[in-house]
DNA sequence: GGAGTTATTGGACAGATGCGCAATAGCGAT
DNA sequence: ATCGCTATTGCGCATCTGTCCAATAACTCC
């Protein structure tokens, strides 16, 4: 249809691919589906992308990087390490839509057969771990958290959150997402020597009720 | 090839399907692959199975049920609830082969697009949870464990083990399986008020060293 | 050994998929 | 208005998929 500059076209292709992947899952995303969503012919796509594998990997990286940046910017808004961690949980838990989590689950499973996707998934996973590790290290050096091995602790935390993702997506109604989120907060508080409930967003003794006019 | 009784043939088909699924993953398993592994023609398979979906679901159920029964029989060999739990962890962790875990990961992801598989996966997940819940309930009533809500605790434990499965399979070399298994044991001990290390298979004060002749 | 039953064959069929390519149409410069 | 460049088309090709079916081979019973 309308002519576009190569960079803009490429971006629109990756974005459309991501939309289809959210709707249909990674394995069921075809070139023709993307073309239909984009309103163009299917031949166009292969002029911007050498293979379907490359396209899928790129789209996943786009989504994953967006997720990560959203979390990172949410964290950076905090005032101290505990607030950082609280914001991290908020941004992670605020999944208005299960399709984002389903995409991660798809990517994890699909990674075994797509080396490029595996590399991307691993890199992003380490970035998430690094984000949490920074928070914990800060918390330890400023004395508000207690943790012998921040790297191991952040690994455990990410692992727990992955388990939560999985249970929420794969066995949906067995347990509510809110309940699961609460449990993961309790585990983090216990892990880091924090007082229970402090990550729920309600600072004990500083609640905005009563005195507030 | 050689003629078989319908029941035996059906079993051999499901078994061959499972083998292919382990090797290639669920989504990449085709009728022709199964026929080749079986050494028969592809037409035969549809005389015993109405659709590929049914075959995949049945093969997954076979593998999952075997896993569950192996865990259940391992648990039943114990002498008390703590020993039951220890044996449960042993059987869960003793994954000589990642392909079993990869199969579960595949099933979780694939479940979104295959209703029959989703039902099977959910049912099996609840059975696992029930197994752990029984152990915890026994442990609580006999007083060796402390737990306010056995059902919630077993949910958390299964969720943690799923997260472990995922990290091991999807991001393999970041962390070793042994380390991950140890961490999940520590979490269980903490959750149930047990003394640290008691699930490692070495009962404190009853180690087979020194005095043993 | 022959006949009937049935497990098994091997390919046909329709649909879908990734990919490539000549032809076309849109846009900017002259 | 015309020309040249290139983004875009639309289809063709080879391959793979699940499903089905008439023909065939193997086994059993008489």
mmCIF file with all atom_site columns, C-alpha atoms in Angstrom, chain A:
data_model
loop_
_atom_site.group_PDB
_atom_site.id
_atom_site.type_symbol
_atom_site.label_atom_id
_atom_site.label_alt_id
_atom_site.label_comp_id
_atom_site.label_asym_id
_atom_site.label_entity_id
_atom_site.label_seq_id
_atom_site.pdbx_PDB_ins_code
_atom_site.Cartn_x
_atom_site.Cartn_y
_atom_site.Cartn_z
_atom_site.occupancy
_atom_site.B_iso_or_equiv
_atom_site.pdbx_formal_charge
_atom_site.auth_seq_id
_atom_site.auth_comp_id
_atom_site.auth_asym_id
_atom_site.auth_atom_id
_atom_site.pdbx_PDB_model_num
ATOM 1   C CA . UNK A 1 1   ? 0.000  0.000   0.000  1.00 0.00 ? 1   UNK A CA 1
ATOM 2   C CA . UNK A 1 2   ? 1.379  3.325   1.054  1.00 0.00 ? 2   UNK A CA 1
ATOM 3   C CA . UNK A 1 3   ? 5.087  3.656   0.546  1.00 0.00 ? 3   UNK A CA 1
ATOM 4   C CA . UNK A 1 4   ? 7.168  3.950   3.668  1.00 0.00 ? 4   UNK A CA 1
ATOM 5   C CA . UNK A 1 5   ? 10.765 4.608   4.514  1.00 0.00 ? 5   UNK A CA 1
ATOM 6   C CA . UNK A 1 6   ? 12.657 1.346   5.109  1.00 0.00 ? 6   UNK A CA 1
ATOM 7   C CA . UNK A 1 7   ? 13.280 2.000   8.810  1.00 0.00 ? 7   UNK A CA 1
ATOM 8   C CA . UNK A 1 8   ? 9.620  2.827   9.475  1.00 0.00 ? 8   UNK A CA 1
ATOM 9   C CA . UNK A 1 9   ? 8.491  -0.191  7.479  1.00 0.00 ? 9   UNK A CA 1
ATOM 10  C CA . UNK A 1 10  ? 10.790 -2.505  9.332  1.00 0.00 ? 10  UNK A CA 1
ATOM 11  C CA . UNK A 1 11  ? 9.516  -1.232  12.664 1.00 0.00 ? 11  UNK A CA 1
ATOM 12  C CA . UNK A 1 12  ? 5.921  -1.640  11.595 1.00 0.00 ? 12  UNK A CA 1
ATOM 13  C CA . UNK A 1 13  ? 6.617  -5.219  10.508 1.00 0.00 ? 13  UNK A CA 1
ATOM 14  C CA . UNK A 1 14  ? 8.179  -6.149  13.836 1.00 0.00 ? 14  UNK A CA 1
ATOM 15  C CA . UNK A 1 15  ? 5.355  -4.453  15.719 1.00 0.00 ? 15  UNK A CA 1
ATOM 16  C CA . UNK A 1 16  ? 2.711  -6.272  13.691 1.00 0.00 ? 16  UNK A CA 1
ATOM 17  C CA . UNK A 1 17  ? 4.520  -9.559  14.247 1.00 0.00 ? 17  UNK A CA 1
ATOM 18  C CA . UNK A 1 18  ? 4.474  -8.958  17.965 1.00 0.00 ? 18  UNK A CA 1
ATOM 19  C CA . UNK A 1 19  ? 0.741  -8.266  17.893 1.00 0.00 ? 19  UNK A CA 1
ATOM 20  C CA . UNK A 1 20  ? 0.080  -11.524 16.057 1.00 0.00 ? 20  UNK A CA 1
ATOM 21  C CA . UNK A 1 21  ? 2.349  -13.397 18.437 1.00 0.00 ? 21  UNK A CA 1
ATOM 22  C CA . UNK A 1 22  ? 0.359  -12.083 21.373 1.00 0.00 ? 22  UNK A CA 1
ATOM 23  C CA . UNK A 1 23  ? -2.878 -13.177 19.765 1.00 0.00 ? 23  UNK A CA 1
ATOM 24  C CA . UNK A 1 24  ? -1.918 -16.578 18.373 1.00 0.00 ? 24  UNK A CA 1
ATOM 25  C CA . UNK A 1 25  ? 1.260  -17.639 20.129 1.00 0.00 ? 25  UNK A CA 1
ATOM 26  C CA . UNK A 1 26  ? 4.765  -17.856 18.727 1.00 0.00 ? 26  UNK A CA 1
ATOM 27  C CA . UNK A 1 27  ? 4.535  -21.195 16.930 1.00 0.00 ? 27  UNK A CA 1
ATOM 28  C CA . UNK A 1 28  ? 1.284  -20.321 15.174 1.00 0.00 ? 28  UNK A CA 1
ATOM 29  C CA . UNK A 1 29  ? 2.505  -17.002 13.802 1.00 0.00 ? 29  UNK A CA 1
ATOM 30  C CA . UNK A 1 30  ? 2.917  -17.145 10.025 1.00 0.00 ? 30  UNK A CA 1
ATOM 31  C CA . UNK A 1 31  ? 4.211  -14.716 7.440  1.00 0.00 ? 31  UNK A CA 1
ATOM 32  C CA . UNK A 1 32  ? 0.751  -14.426 5.913  1.00 0.00 ? 32  UNK A CA 1
ATOM 33  C CA . UNK A 1 33  ? -0.826 -13.606 9.282  1.00 0.00 ? 33  UNK A CA 1
ATOM 34  C CA . UNK A 1 34  ? 1.640  -10.777 9.794  1.00 0.00 ? 34  UNK A CA 1
ATOM 35  C CA . UNK A 1 35  ? 1.041  -9.485  6.281  1.00 0.00 ? 35  UNK A CA 1
ATOM 36  C CA . UNK A 1 36  ? -2.718 -9.540  6.846  1.00 0.00 ? 36  UNK A CA 1
ATOM 37  C CA . UNK A 1 37  ? -2.389 -7.675  10.132 1.00 0.00 ? 37  UNK A CA 1
ATOM 38  C CA . UNK A 1 38  ? -0.172 -5.163  8.399  1.00 0.00 ? 38  UNK A CA 1
ATOM 39  C CA . UNK A 1 39  ? -2.427 -4.796  5.360  1.00 0.00 ? 39  UNK A CA 1
ATOM 40  C CA . UNK A 1 40  ? 0.356  -5.576  2.905  1.00 0.00 ? 40  UNK A CA 1
ATOM 41  C CA . UNK A 1 41  ? 1.446  -8.519  0.823  1.00 0.00 ? 41  UNK A CA 1
ATOM 42  C CA . UNK A 1 42  ? 3.422  -11.360 2.302  1.00 0.00 ? 42  UNK A CA 1
ATOM 43  C CA . UNK A 1 43  ? 6.289  -10.933 -0.110 1.00 0.00 ? 43  UNK A CA 1
ATOM 44  C CA . UNK A 1 44  ? 7.174  -7.573  1.389  1.00 0.00 ? 44  UNK A CA 1
ATOM 45  C CA . UNK A 1 45  ? 8.165  -9.081  4.685  1.00 0.00 ? 45  UNK A CA 1
ATOM 46  C CA . UNK A 1 46  ? 10.997 -11.079 3.181  1.00 0.00 ? 46  UNK A CA 1
ATOM 47  C CA . UNK A 1 47  ? 12.528 -7.940  1.803  1.00 0.00 ? 47  UNK A CA 1
ATOM 48  C CA . UNK A 1 48  ? 13.121 -6.683  5.319  1.00 0.00 ? 48  UNK A CA 1
ATOM 49  C CA . UNK A 1 49  ? 13.791 -9.922  7.119  1.00 0.00 ? 49  UNK A CA 1
ATOM 50  C CA . UNK A 1 50  ? 15.854 -12.873 5.953  1.00 0.00 ? 50  UNK A CA 1
ATOM 51  C CA . UNK A 1 51  ? 13.891 -15.579 7.759  1.00 0.00 ? 51  UNK A CA 1
ATOM 52  C CA . UNK A 1 52  ? 10.856 -16.196 9.922  1.00 0.00 ? 52  UNK A CA 1
ATOM 53  C CA . UNK A 1 53  ? 13.135 -17.140 12.787 1.00 0.00 ? 53  UNK A CA 1
ATOM 54  C CA . UNK A 1 54  ? 14.831 -13.765 12.701 1.00 0.00 ? 54  UNK A CA 1
ATOM 55  C CA . UNK A 1 55  ? 11.475 -12.009 12.676 1.00 0.00 ? 55  UNK A CA 1
ATOM 56  C CA . UNK A 1 56  ? 10.150 -13.937 15.654 1.00 0.00 ? 56  UNK A CA 1
ATOM 57  C CA . UNK A 1 57  ? 13.309 -13.392 17.651 1.00 0.00 ? 57  UNK A CA 1
ATOM 58  C CA . UNK A 1 58  ? 13.300 -9.689  16.897 1.00 0.00 ? 58  UNK A CA 1
ATOM 59  C CA . UNK A 1 59  ? 9.658  -9.300  17.884 1.00 0.00 ? 59  UNK A CA 1
ATOM 60  C CA . UNK A 1 60  ? 10.209 -11.159 21.124 1.00 0.00 ? 60  UNK A CA 1
ATOM 61  C CA . UNK A 1 61  ? 13.233 -9.000  21.909 1.00 0.00 ? 61  UNK A CA 1
ATOM 62  C CA . UNK A 1 62  ? 11.118 -5.927  21.340 1.00 0.00 ? 62  UNK A CA 1
ATOM 63  C CA . UNK A 1 63  ? 8.443  -7.065  23.788 1.00 0.00 ? 63  UNK A CA 1
ATOM 64  C CA . UNK A 1 64  ? 10.924 -8.301  26.358 1.00 0.00 ? 64  UNK A CA 1
ATOM 65  C CA . UNK A 1 65  ? 13.007 -5.140  26.218 1.00 0.00 ? 65  UNK A CA 1
ATOM 66  C CA . UNK A 1 66  ? 9.880  -3.038  26.621 1.00 0.00 ? 66  UNK A CA 1
ATOM 67  C CA . UNK A 1 67  ? 8.890  -5.071  29.685 1.00 0.00 ? 67  UNK A CA 1
ATOM 68  C CA . UNK A 1 68  ? 12.343 -4.686  31.152 1.00 0.00 ? 68  UNK A CA 1
ATOM 69  C CA . UNK A 1 69  ? 12.527 -0.962  30.518 1.00 0.00 ? 69  UNK A CA 1
ATOM 70  C CA . UNK A 1 70  ? 9.100  -0.445  32.023 1.00 0.00 ? 70  UNK A CA 1
ATOM 71  C CA . UNK A 1 71  ? 10.241 -2.249  35.162 1.00 0.00 ? 71  UNK A CA 1
ATOM 72  C CA . UNK A 1 72  ? 13.541 -0.363  35.252 1.00 0.00 ? 72  UNK A CA 1
ATOM 73  C CA . UNK A 1 73  ? 11.887 3.027   34.921 1.00 0.00 ? 73  UNK A CA 1
ATOM 74  C CA . UNK A 1 74  ? 9.317  2.097   37.560 1.00 0.00 ? 74  UNK A CA 1
ATOM 75  C CA . UNK A 1 75  ? 12.109 1.103   39.918 1.00 0.00 ? 75  UNK A CA 1
ATOM 76  C CA . UNK A 1 76  ? 14.102 4.259   39.337 1.00 0.00 ? 76  UNK A CA 1
ATOM 77  C CA . UNK A 1 77  ? 11.184 6.314   40.645 1.00 0.00 ? 77  UNK A CA 1
ATOM 78  C CA . UNK A 1 78  ? 11.679 5.055   44.194 1.00 0.00 ? 78  UNK A CA 1
ATOM 79  C CA . UNK A 1 79  ? 13.332 6.862   47.065 1.00 0.00 ? 79  UNK A CA 1
ATOM 80  C CA . UNK A 1 80  ? 15.175 3.995   48.775 1.00 0.00 ? 80  UNK A CA 1
ATOM 81  C CA . UNK A 1 81  ? 15.979 0.299   48.087 1.00 0.00 ? 81  UNK A CA 1
ATOM 82  C CA . UNK A 1 82  ? 12.810 -0.945  49.776 1.00 0.00 ? 82  UNK A CA 1
ATOM 83  C CA . UNK A 1 83  ? 10.746 1.410   47.674 1.00 0.00 ? 83  UNK A CA 1
ATOM 84  C CA . UNK A 1 84  ? 12.645 0.255   44.616 1.00 0.00 ? 84  UNK A CA 1
ATOM 85  C CA . UNK A 1 85  ? 11.793 -3.334  45.399 1.00 0.00 ? 85  UNK A CA 1
ATOM 86  C CA . UNK A 1 86  ? 8.190  -2.434  46.083 1.00 0.00 ? 86  UNK A CA 1
ATOM 87  C CA . UNK A 1 87  ? 7.926  -0.705  42.724 1.00 0.00 ? 87  UNK A CA 1
ATOM 88  C CA . UNK A 1 88  ? 9.579  -3.656  41.045 1.00 0.00 ? 88  UNK A CA 1
ATOM 89  C CA . UNK A 1 89  ? 6.894  -5.987  42.399 1.00 0.00 ? 89  UNK A CA 1
ATOM 90  C CA . UNK A 1 90  ? 4.162  -3.562  41.442 1.00 0.00 ? 90  UNK A CA 1
ATOM 91  C CA . UNK A 1 91  ? 5.313  -3.369  37.851 1.00 0.00 ? 91  UNK A CA 1
ATOM 92  C CA . UNK A 1 92  ? 5.797  -7.110  37.646 1.00 0.00 ? 92  UNK A CA 1
ATOM 93  C CA . UNK A 1 93  ? 2.450  -7.973  39.136 1.00 0.00 ? 93  UNK A CA 1
ATOM 94  C CA . UNK A 1 94  ? 0.433  -5.408  37.268 1.00 0.00 ? 94  UNK A CA 1
ATOM 95  C CA . UNK A 1 95  ? -0.287 -7.760  34.401 1.00 0.00 ? 95  UNK A CA 1
ATOM 96  C CA . UNK A 1 96  ? -3.560 -6.436  33.062 1.00 0.00 ? 96  UNK A CA 1
ATOM 97  C CA . UNK A 1 97  ? -3.269 -9.045  30.389 1.00 0.00 ? 97  UNK A CA 1
ATOM 98  C CA . UNK A 1 98  ? -2.170 -12.657 30.506 1.00 0.00 ? 98  UNK A CA 1
ATOM 99  C CA . UNK A 1 99  ? -0.947 -12.604 26.915 1.00 0.00 ? 99  UNK A CA 1
ATOM 100 C CA . UNK A 1 100 ? 2.324  -11.003 27.970 1.00 0.00 ? 100 UNK A CA 1
ATOM 101 C CA . UNK A 1 101 ? 3.057  -13.859 30.336 1.00 0.00 ? 101 UNK A CA 1
ATOM 102 C CA . UNK A 1 102 ? 1.907  -16.412 27.780 1.00 0.00 ? 102 UNK A CA 1
ATOM 103 C CA . UNK A 1 103 ? 4.428  -14.940 25.372 1.00 0.00 ? 103 UNK A CA 1
ATOM 104 C CA . UNK A 1 104 ? 7.245  -15.533 27.837 1.00 0.00 ? 104 UNK A CA 1
ATOM 105 C CA . UNK A 1 105 ? 6.062  -19.092 28.416 1.00 0.00 ? 105 UNK A CA 1
ATOM 106 C CA . UNK A 1 106 ? 5.959  -19.642 24.669 1.00 0.00 ? 106 UNK A CA 1
ATOM 107 C CA . UNK A 1 107 ? 9.457  -18.252 24.311 1.00 0.00 ? 107 UNK A CA 1
ATOM 108 C CA . UNK A 1 108 ? 10.848 -20.474 27.045 1.00 0.00 ? 108 UNK A CA 1
ATOM 109 C CA . UNK A 1 109 ? 9.412  -23.586 25.445 1.00 0.00 ? 109 UNK A CA 1
ATOM 110 C CA . UNK A 1 110 ? 10.269 -22.534 21.921 1.00 0.00 ? 110 UNK A CA 1
ATOM 111 C CA . UNK A 1 111 ? 13.845 -21.639 22.891 1.00 0.00 ? 111 UNK A CA 1
ATOM 112 C CA . UNK A 1 112 ? 14.882 -25.292 22.808 1.00 0.00 ? 112 UNK A CA 1
ATOM 113 C CA . UNK A 1 113 ? 14.315 -25.383 19.071 1.00 0.00 ? 113 UNK A CA 1
ATOM 114 C CA . UNK A 1 114 ? 15.308 -21.817 18.147 1.00 0.00 ? 114 UNK A CA 1
ATOM 115 C CA . UNK A 1 115 ? 18.878 -20.946 19.118 1.00 0.00 ? 115 UNK A CA 1
ATOM 116 C CA . UNK A 1 116 ? 18.459 -17.250 18.390 1.00 0.00 ? 116 UNK A CA 1
ATOM 117 C CA . UNK A 1 117 ? 15.418 -17.106 20.648 1.00 0.00 ? 117 UNK A CA 1
ATOM 118 C CA . UNK A 1 118 ? 17.280 -18.961 23.362 1.00 0.00 ? 118 UNK A CA 1
ATOM 119 C CA . UNK A 1 119 ? 20.108 -16.441 23.297 1.00 0.00 ? 119 UNK A CA 1
ATOM 120 C CA . UNK A 1 120 ? 17.652 -13.568 23.515 1.00 0.00 ? 120 UNK A CA 1
ATOM 121 C CA . UNK A 1 121 ? 15.673 -15.177 26.314 1.00 0.00 ? 121 UNK A CA 1
ATOM 122 C CA . UNK A 1 122 ? 18.807 -15.871 28.314 1.00 0.00 ? 122 UNK A CA 1
ATOM 123 C CA . UNK A 1 123 ? 20.142 -12.387 27.887 1.00 0.00 ? 123 UNK A CA 1
ATOM 124 C CA . UNK A 1 124 ? 16.883 -10.809 28.995 1.00 0.00 ? 124 UNK A CA 1
ATOM 125 C CA . UNK A 1 125 ? 16.607 -13.157 31.961 1.00 0.00 ? 125 UNK A CA 1
ATOM 126 C CA . UNK A 1 126 ? 20.054 -12.113 33.129 1.00 0.00 ? 126 UNK A CA 1
ATOM 127 C CA . UNK A 1 127 ? 19.105 -8.478  32.730 1.00 0.00 ? 127 UNK A CA 1
ATOM 128 C CA . UNK A 1 128 ? 16.077 -8.972  34.998 1.00 0.00 ? 128 UNK A CA 1
ATOM 129 C CA . UNK A 1 129 ? 18.282 -10.710 37.506 1.00 0.00 ? 129 UNK A CA 1
ATOM 130 C CA . UNK A 1 130 ? 20.777 -7.869  37.315 1.00 0.00 ? 130 UNK A CA 1
ATOM 131 C CA . UNK A 1 131 ? 18.051 -5.327  38.011 1.00 0.00 ? 131 UNK A CA 1
ATOM 132 C CA . UNK A 1 132 ? 16.974 -7.137  41.167 1.00 0.00 ? 132 UNK A CA 1
ATOM 133 C CA . UNK A 1 133 ? 20.565 -7.761  42.175 1.00 0.00 ? 133 UNK A CA 1
ATOM 134 C CA . UNK A 1 134 ? 21.317 -4.047  42.065 1.00 0.00 ? 134 UNK A CA 1
ATOM 135 C CA . UNK A 1 135 ? 18.369 -3.290  44.311 1.00 0.00 ? 135 UNK A CA 1
ATOM 136 C CA . UNK A 1 136 ? 19.401 -5.918  46.834 1.00 0.00 ? 136 UNK A CA 1
ATOM 137 C CA . UNK A 1 137 ? 23.036 -4.854  46.826 1.00 0.00 ? 137 UNK A CA 1
ATOM 138 C CA . UNK A 1 138 ? 21.994 -1.254  47.447 1.00 0.00 ? 138 UNK A CA 1
ATOM 139 C CA . UNK A 1 139 ? 19.674 -2.371  50.218 1.00 0.00 ? 139 UNK A CA 1
ATOM 140 C CA . UNK A 1 140 ? 22.441 -4.353  51.874 1.00 0.00 ? 140 UNK A CA 1
ATOM 141 C CA . UNK A 1 141 ? 25.054 -1.615  51.709 1.00 0.00 ? 141 UNK A CA 1
ATOM 142 C CA . UNK A 1 142 ? 22.619 0.931   53.148 1.00 0.00 ? 142 UNK A CA 1
ATOM 143 C CA . UNK A 1 143 ? 21.716 -1.569  55.871 1.00 0.00 ? 143 UNK A CA 1
ATOM 144 C CA . UNK A 1 144 ? 17.957 -1.843  55.319 1.00 0.00 ? 144 UNK A CA 1
ATOM 145 C CA . UNK A 1 145 ? 18.223 -5.374  53.917 1.00 0.00 ? 145 UNK A CA 1
ATOM 146 C CA . UNK A 1 146 ? 20.112 -8.405  55.143 1.00 0.00 ? 146 UNK A CA 1
ATOM 147 C CA . UNK A 1 147 ? 21.423 -10.814 52.544 1.00 0.00 ? 147 UNK A CA 1
ATOM 148 C CA . UNK A 1 148 ? 24.557 -12.934 52.419 1.00 0.00 ? 148 UNK A CA 1
ATOM 149 C CA . UNK A 1 149 ? 24.601 -13.473 48.666 1.00 0.00 ? 149 UNK A CA 1
ATOM 150 C CA . UNK A 1 150 ? 22.666 -10.868 46.646 1.00 0.00 ? 150 UNK A CA 1
ATOM 151 C CA . UNK A 1 151 ? 23.254 -12.647 43.361 1.00 0.00 ? 151 UNK A CA 1
ATOM 152 C CA . UNK A 1 152 ? 21.876 -15.950 44.640 1.00 0.00 ? 152 UNK A CA 1
ATOM 153 C CA . UNK A 1 153 ? 18.978 -14.159 46.276 1.00 0.00 ? 153 UNK A CA 1
ATOM 154 C CA . UNK A 1 154 ? 18.045 -12.349 43.083 1.00 0.00 ? 154 UNK A CA 1
ATOM 155 C CA . UNK A 1 155 ? 18.231 -15.648 41.227 1.00 0.00 ? 155 UNK A CA 1
ATOM 156 C CA . UNK A 1 156 ? 15.813 -17.208 43.698 1.00 0.00 ? 156 UNK A CA 1
ATOM 157 C CA . UNK A 1 157 ? 13.471 -14.261 43.435 1.00 0.00 ? 157 UNK A CA 1
ATOM 158 C CA . UNK A 1 158 ? 13.357 -14.329 39.649 1.00 0.00 ? 158 UNK A CA 1
ATOM 159 C CA . UNK A 1 159 ? 12.898 -18.074 39.750 1.00 0.00 ? 159 UNK A CA 1
ATOM 160 C CA . UNK A 1 160 ? 9.958  -17.710 42.116 1.00 0.00 ? 160 UNK A CA 1
ATOM 161 C CA . UNK A 1 161 ? 8.372  -15.057 39.927 1.00 0.00 ? 161 UNK A CA 1
ATOM 162 C CA . UNK A 1 162 ? 8.805  -17.305 36.899 1.00 0.00 ? 162 UNK A CA 1
ATOM 163 C CA . UNK A 1 163 ? 7.018  -20.072 38.783 1.00 0.00 ? 163 UNK A CA 1
ATOM 164 C CA . UNK A 1 164 ? 4.264  -17.615 39.565 1.00 0.00 ? 164 UNK A CA 1
ATOM 165 C CA . UNK A 1 165 ? 3.992  -16.650 35.914 1.00 0.00 ? 165 UNK A CA 1
ATOM 166 C CA . UNK A 1 166 ? 3.728  -20.257 34.947 1.00 0.00 ? 166 UNK A CA 1
ATOM 167 C CA . UNK A 1 167 ? 1.049  -21.167 37.482 1.00 0.00 ? 167 UNK A CA 1
ATOM 168 C CA . UNK A 1 168 ? -0.976 -18.121 36.556 1.00 0.00 ? 168 UNK A CA 1
ATOM 169 C CA . UNK A 1 169 ? -0.875 -18.804 32.833 1.00 0.00 ? 169 UNK A CA 1
ATOM 170 C CA . UNK A 1 170 ? -0.979 -22.590 32.682 1.00 0.00 ? 170 UNK A CA 1
ATOM 171 C CA . UNK A 1 171 ? -3.297 -23.451 35.556 1.00 0.00 ? 171 UNK A CA 1
ATOM 172 C CA . UNK A 1 172 ? -5.173 -20.209 35.724 1.00 0.00 ? 172 UNK A CA 1
ATOM 173 C CA . UNK A 1 173 ? -8.114 -20.638 37.993 1.00 0.00 ? 173 UNK A CA 1
ATOM 174 C CA . UNK A 1 174 ? -6.441 -22.855 40.569 1.00 0.00 ? 174 UNK A CA 1
ATOM 175 C CA . UNK A 1 175 ? -5.123 -19.805 42.356 1.00 0.00 ? 175 UNK A CA 1
ATOM 176 C CA . UNK A 1 176 ? -5.682 -16.107 41.842 1.00 0.00 ? 176 UNK A CA 1
ATOM 177 C CA . UNK A 1 177 ? -2.933 -13.879 40.551 1.00 0.00 ? 177 UNK A CA 1
ATOM 178 C CA . UNK A 1 178 ? -3.318 -11.560 43.549 1.00 0.00 ? 178 UNK A CA 1
ATOM 179 C CA . UNK A 1 179 ? -2.780 -14.392 45.988 1.00 0.00 ? 179 UNK A CA 1
ATOM 180 C CA . UNK A 1 180 ? 0.285  -15.553 44.095 1.00 0.00 ? 180 UNK A CA 1
ATOM 181 C CA . UNK A 1 181 ? 1.676  -12.021 44.035 1.00 0.00 ? 181 UNK A CA 1
ATOM 182 C CA . UNK A 1 182 ? 1.181  -11.693 47.801 1.00 0.00 ? 182 UNK A CA 1
ATOM 183 C CA . UNK A 1 183 ? 3.022  -14.944 48.413 1.00 0.00 ? 183 UNK A CA 1
ATOM 184 C CA . UNK A 1 184 ? 5.960  -13.884 46.300 1.00 0.00 ? 184 UNK A CA 1
ATOM 185 C CA . UNK A 1 185 ? 6.161  -10.632 48.276 1.00 0.00 ? 185 UNK A CA 1
ATOM 186 C CA . UNK A 1 186 ? 6.204  -12.547 51.566 1.00 0.00 ? 186 UNK A CA 1
ATOM 187 C CA . UNK A 1 187 ? 8.986  -14.752 50.245 1.00 0.00 ? 187 UNK A CA 1
ATOM 188 C CA . UNK A 1 188 ? 11.043 -11.720 49.257 1.00 0.00 ? 188 UNK A CA 1
ATOM 189 C CA . UNK A 1 189 ? 10.507 -10.075 52.645 1.00 0.00 ? 189 UNK A CA 1
ATOM 190 C CA . UNK A 1 190 ? 11.604 -13.231 54.417 1.00 0.00 ? 190 UNK A CA 1
ATOM 191 C CA . UNK A 1 191 ? 14.595 -13.665 52.124 1.00 0.00 ? 191 UNK A CA 1
ATOM 192 C CA . UNK A 1 192 ? 15.871 -10.144 52.752 1.00 0.00 ? 192 UNK A CA 1
ATOM 193 C CA . UNK A 1 193 ? 15.064 -9.815  56.442 1.00 0.00 ? 193 UNK A CA 1
ATOM 194 C CA . UNK A 1 194 ? 12.304 -7.263  55.923 1.00 0.00 ? 194 UNK A CA 1
ATOM 195 C CA . UNK A 1 195 ? 9.214  -6.939  58.067 1.00 0.00 ? 195 UNK A CA 1
ATOM 196 C CA . UNK A 1 196 ? 6.164  -8.739  56.642 1.00 0.00 ? 196 UNK A CA 1
ATOM 197 C CA . UNK A 1 197 ? 3.825  -6.553  54.636 1.00 0.00 ? 197 UNK A CA 1
ATOM 198 C CA . UNK A 1 198 ? 6.317  -3.799  53.919 1.00 0.00 ? 198 UNK A CA 1
ATOM 199 C CA . UNK A 1 199 ? 6.307  -4.617  50.187 1.00 0.00 ? 199 UNK A CA 1
ATOM 200 C CA . UNK A 1 200 ? 2.536  -4.388  49.871 1.00 0.00 ? 200 UNK A CA 1
ATOM 201 C CA . UNK A 1 201 ? 2.668  -0.680  49.222 1.00 0.00 ? 201 UNK A CA 1
ATOM 202 C CA . UNK A 1 202 ? 1.418  0.282   52.645 1.00 0.00 ? 202 UNK A CA 1
ATOM 203 C CA . UNK A 1 203 ? 4.249  1.515   54.812 1.00 0.00 ? 203 UNK A CA 1
ATOM 204 C CA . UNK A 1 204 ? 3.432  0.635   58.435 1.00 0.00 ? 204 UNK A CA 1
ATOM 205 C CA . UNK A 1 205 ? 2.931  3.834   60.380 1.00 0.00 ? 205 UNK A CA 1
ATOM 206 C CA . UNK A 1 206 ? 2.732  6.014   57.276 1.00 0.00 ? 206 UNK A CA 1
ATOM 207 C CA . UNK A 1 207 ? -0.661 5.084   55.902 1.00 0.00 ? 207 UNK A CA 1
ATOM 208 C CA . UNK A 1 208 ? -2.569 7.845   54.187 1.00 0.00 ? 208 UNK A CA 1
ATOM 209 C CA . UNK A 1 209 ? -5.645 7.544   56.393 1.00 0.00 ? 209 UNK A CA 1
ATOM 210 C CA . UNK A 1 210 ? -7.047 9.257   59.508 1.00 0.00 ? 210 UNK A CA 1
ATOM 211 C CA . UNK A 1 211 ? -4.877 12.315  59.654 1.00 0.00 ? 211 UNK A CA 1
ATOM 212 C CA . UNK A 1 212 ? -5.161 13.108  56.003 1.00 0.00 ? 212 UNK A CA 1
ATOM 213 C CA . UNK A 1 213 ? -7.570 15.928  55.439 1.00 0.00 ? 213 UNK A CA 1
#
